[in-house]
Structures are given as structure tokens and as C-alpha cells.
Amino acid sequence: MAEHQNQKPRPDAPEDMREILKIRREKLANMQENGQDPYRHTRFAVEYQAQYVADHFDALEGKTVRLAGRIMSRRGMGKVSFLDLRDSSGRIQLYAKIDVMGEEPYRAMQAALDIGDIVGVEGEVFRTQRGEISIKANAVTILSKALLPLPEKYHGLTNTDARYRQRYLDLIMNPEVRDVFIKRSKIISAIREYLDGQDFLEVETPVLHTQAGGAAARPFITHHNTLDMDMYLRIALELHLKRLIVGGFDRVYEIGRNFRNEGMDRTHNPEFTMLEFYQAYTDINGMMDQTENLIRFVAHKVLGTGKVEQDGVEIDLDQPFARISMLEAVKQYAGVDFTQVETLEQARALADQHHIHYEPRHKKGEILNLFFEEYCEEKLIQPTFLTGHPVDISPLAKKDPENPEYTQRFELFICGGEYANAFSELNDPIDQRQRFEAQAAQKAAGDDEACDVDEDFLTALEYGMPPTGGMGMGVDRLVMLLTGAASIRDVLLFPTMKPIE
């Protein structure tokens, strides 16, 4: 008790807020002096949730039930009080009356209770004269005292920065935010259901890597004290999962966190959730089928429809996904035919004509990709598989046998953004070594996103990896698509934020 009595309100709070904080601490001290310390409670036997009571009112009417939750509003200060209780399922009204609860318990509740307090209630299920399903309280027990007031009712918690920093408060004040994260959980469960149904095995691979690889990205570096060596937080799941294909697991997948030390924007957060799956004895076409079927299955499982809205545009996931090569896209949207470009000098000249910036280290295929990013990406609104990526930007994909400058790779674009990346996986260890060495040379030339030569992975390939298709998808972006969220921060419970100084 003394600990709370001596705790003073925050000195930087406005004067009216300091008074509110003072009153709440005084209420807590009074409760403790009267032997009613709310923090002494270790459990409360909850029987039902609010939504269940509403859904099963006919069966529960007149019966005594026990619920618990947070008080979100209160009305009436005389002999009758109406309280709104919210739990994880929704809200329900509490009807507290002095001659039902008894005068002393009722007065004690009135004196101690504040909006934001967490309570347990026991009472009878009934419907008020106005028709609202309610609980006529026999007893209300304060289980936790809210020493800080909730945001003002009508303005709520609307500052986005504050919402992301104080997600707990965001969830309390904005039920629609809670719904997004419930859907997120269901989306991940549906992904697992689909892949398990396709006989994939879920596995876990290391988060700490001795060298970064599997993607073009800048890693986070940490240090292992016992081994006295630098290590990297993984930027991709790929190389370990393909080692498992070598080891004889024909279908594997992992859903896990990746970490990339890069910029932050509407679709990028330094740590994010990635799905990758690999299937032996298939190729890019098999991966297109699996990817399309997976997304359609998840949409129908979670939303009950294949039609979703993103950026004010209806996206139809039920229609067959379009397919276009990078060469075709650049010709269609930029008016440049790269099939006629034979040399790096010609590619650079075209880039200069179209005011596309490139680095001296960029090769012809990389300049083609710059044209795609500048002219084409934003045009791919309905689900579209972009195929035929240059070898220069695809170090882990098989070459196209009919056109070795390009690979058997696709990226899935929806609403102008990338959602998935997949290959016919390169399983030629000699070719893979050459690609790794080219990447290492680019890194030495200043490309921070290029990878090093992974000798152990090359050793694995030398033991033989079957023809394999693999796909990686950003789970957060899929959640954005299926919930209509405008920013990746809206689908991450705790997005990365710069500390307040």
C-alpha cells in the first residue's frame, strides 16, 4: 500500500491530468486500506465472453454468468449504473443496481471504479426495456486498477505515431485494429493449412548465420562472444531450406522472421515475416500454380471471397493470374525493345535517353530491370506473374535453356507491388559457384546487397539437388492485401520505431 501512496503523478503531465492521476492513486490507496487491493487477485473464473452471451441469449436468459473485461464507459451515478464492458470478443452492457448488489458493495464500486479498470462481474443475463442484452450485476470485482486514463472517447487514439508506439492502447481504443490482427492470425493458419494439405513439412532453420545469403539485401551484424565472431541476422530462409531438399525432404516450408538493414516505408520494415516453400521435381510453372492456389485458398478461407479492395481498386483473386515477361512489359510500357539490345553500351545509351540513373557496375540485365521499375511496376494492378528475369539479377535461379541471358524466375505483382519471388532453383554447383563469385565481385565493387560465396551450400549442391521449385512471399504484404491496410505498420503489432528522445 505504501508503495502506491508514495508514487507521485508524472511531473511533466498537464495540471488537469496531474489531478486525475492523483485521484486515481488515492482511490487505489483507499481500496488497499480497506483490504480490497485489486492487484491481490490471481485469477477470476470466467465462464463466458461477451459475444457468446449475445449469440446465445435465448439459452442464457435468466441464468447467472461470470465475465471479465475492461470498463469502457459508465453512465448514472445514483442508485443505478450502466457500464460498458469490453473483452477480447466484443462489448456487453452491465446493469448495476443498489438493491441487487447491496448498498455497501454498490457504494464501494461507485467510489473506486474508473473507466479503464479491469473487472470481473457475476450476474444475470437479461434484456433491458430498450432491448439491449445486458448483465444484471450481483457482484463487480475490480481486478486491476487503471492508473492512467484512456484517451478521450470522441477523439480516441488517432495519432498514428502514438498508435504504433502504444499498440496496447490502440487495441483498447480501436476495435477495428484488433480485427486486423485476428485476421492476420487466421491468414497464417490458413497458409499452414494449405501447405500441410499439399504434404509440405514445416521446419525451422537458423536465424543467426555465419554469412548472409539467399537474397539481395544488407544484413544486420551482431557478435557472438563465446565464438568471438561476427554473425548475421538472416535476410532469407532460402539456402538452408534448399539444403533440406538435398537431404531428402521433398517438400518443406518455413514461416519466420527475416531481418534487413534497409530503409523503412509503406511496405518495408527492418524485421518482417517471410514464407518460403520448396518442392522437389517441379519448376517455375509448378510454383506459379502453387502460389496462385495458395493465395486464393487463404482469401476464401479467411474472407469468404476472392475479391478484395486495395487502394480503392477491386482486386480479383479468382481470375487466372496474368503472365508477362520482363522483356514484354518493358516493350509494352516503356516502348523499348531489349531483344534488340546486344551490348552494355547500347543499354547505357537507352538509359541515358530515358533519364534512368544507373551505376557503373550495372550490367545490361540490371539496366533492363531499372527500366521495368521505372515504367512497368506500377502498371501491374491485377495479379500478374512477371517472368524472364535477367541472369544478372537472379543469382539463384536456373537459366532459361532457350535464352541463357534470362532465368526461369517470376515475381508476383499486385497493385504495383511485389508479393512473391520464385525460381526454378539453380542446382548446377558449377554455375552456382560462378554466380556467387560474380556477386562477390559486385560486393567488392560497392554493392552492399550482393552476397558472398557460400562454400557449404556449394558443397551441398555437389552432393546433388533434384530439380526444384521454390517460392518466397512476404506474409505482411499478403495481410495488407487481405485486410486493405495502407501500411505495413498497420499489420505489425509492434513495428520498428525510432525511440523518442
mmCIF file of N, CA, C and O in Angstrom, residues 74 103 122 136 197 199 214 217 273 310 346 476:
data_model
loop_
_atom_site.group_PDB
_atom_site.id
_atom_site.type_symbol
_atom_site.label_atom_id
_atom_site.label_comp_id
_atom_site.label_asym_id
_atom_site.label_seq_id
_atom_site.Cartn_x
_atom_site.Cartn_y
_atom_site.Cartn_z
ATOM 1 N N ARG A 74 -19.233 4.551 -18.463
ATOM 2 C CA ARG A 74 -20.195 4.378 -17.367
ATOM 3 C C ARG A 74 -21.181 5.531 -17.394
ATOM 4 O O ARG A 74 -20.845 6.651 -17.769
ATOM 5 N N GLU A 103 -26.209 -2.251 -0.692
ATOM 6 C CA GLU A 103 -25.775 -0.858 -0.626
ATOM 7 C C GLU A 103 -24.278 -0.713 -0.435
ATOM 8 O O GLU A 103 -23.624 0.064 -1.151
ATOM 9 N N GLU A 122 -20.262 -10.947 -11.950
ATOM 10 C CA GLU A 122 -21.175 -12.086 -11.878
ATOM 11 C C GLU A 122 -22.585 -11.533 -11.874
ATOM 12 O O GLU A 122 -22.901 -10.603 -11.120
ATOM 13 N N LYS A 136 -27.222 -8.173 -15.408
ATOM 14 C CA LYS A 136 -27.640 -7.540 -14.158
ATOM 15 C C LYS A 136 -26.683 -8.010 -13.073
ATOM 16 O O LYS A 136 -26.718 -9.163 -12.638
ATOM 17 N N GLY A 197 -1.778 -29.478 -46.332
ATOM 18 C CA GLY A 197 -2.627 -30.284 -47.210
ATOM 19 C C GLY A 197 -1.953 -30.699 -48.498
ATOM 20 O O GLY A 197 -2.393 -31.643 -49.166
ATOM 21 N N ASP A 199 1.125 -31.717 -48.450
ATOM 22 C CA ASP A 199 2.188 -32.618 -47.972
ATOM 23 C C ASP A 199 3.535 -31.929 -47.790
ATOM 24 O O ASP A 199 4.586 -32.569 -47.869
ATOM 25 N N GLY A 214 21.056 -15.652 -49.829
ATOM 26 C CA GLY A 214 19.696 -16.033 -50.186
ATOM 27 C C GLY A 214 18.857 -14.891 -50.699
ATOM 28 O O GLY A 214 17.726 -15.094 -51.127
ATOM 29 N N ALA A 217 20.242 -8.099 -50.126
ATOM 30 C CA ALA A 217 19.831 -7.231 -49.019
ATOM 31 C C ALA A 217 21.017 -6.991 -48.097
ATOM 32 O O ALA A 217 21.928 -7.817 -47.996
ATOM 33 N N THR A 273 7.911 -10.858 -41.653
ATOM 34 C CA THR A 273 7.625 -12.289 -41.693
ATOM 35 C C THR A 273 7.624 -12.779 -43.130
ATOM 36 O O THR A 273 6.946 -12.206 -43.988
ATOM 37 N N GLN A 310 -7.887 -2.827 -52.570
ATOM 38 C CA GLN A 310 -6.606 -2.249 -52.176
ATOM 39 C C GLN A 310 -6.440 -0.934 -52.910
ATOM 40 O O GLN A 310 -6.583 -0.863 -54.126
ATOM 41 N N GLN A 346 24.897 -0.229 -75.533
ATOM 42 C CA GLN A 346 23.577 0.091 -76.066
ATOM 43 C C GLN A 346 22.573 0.272 -74.920
ATOM 44 O O GLN A 346 21.724 1.169 -74.960
ATOM 45 N N ASP A 476 3.515 -10.233 -44.418
ATOM 46 C CA ASP A 476 2.938 -8.950 -44.021
ATOM 47 C C ASP A 476 2.224 -8.286 -45.195
ATOM 48 O O ASP A 476 1.149 -7.694 -45.025
#
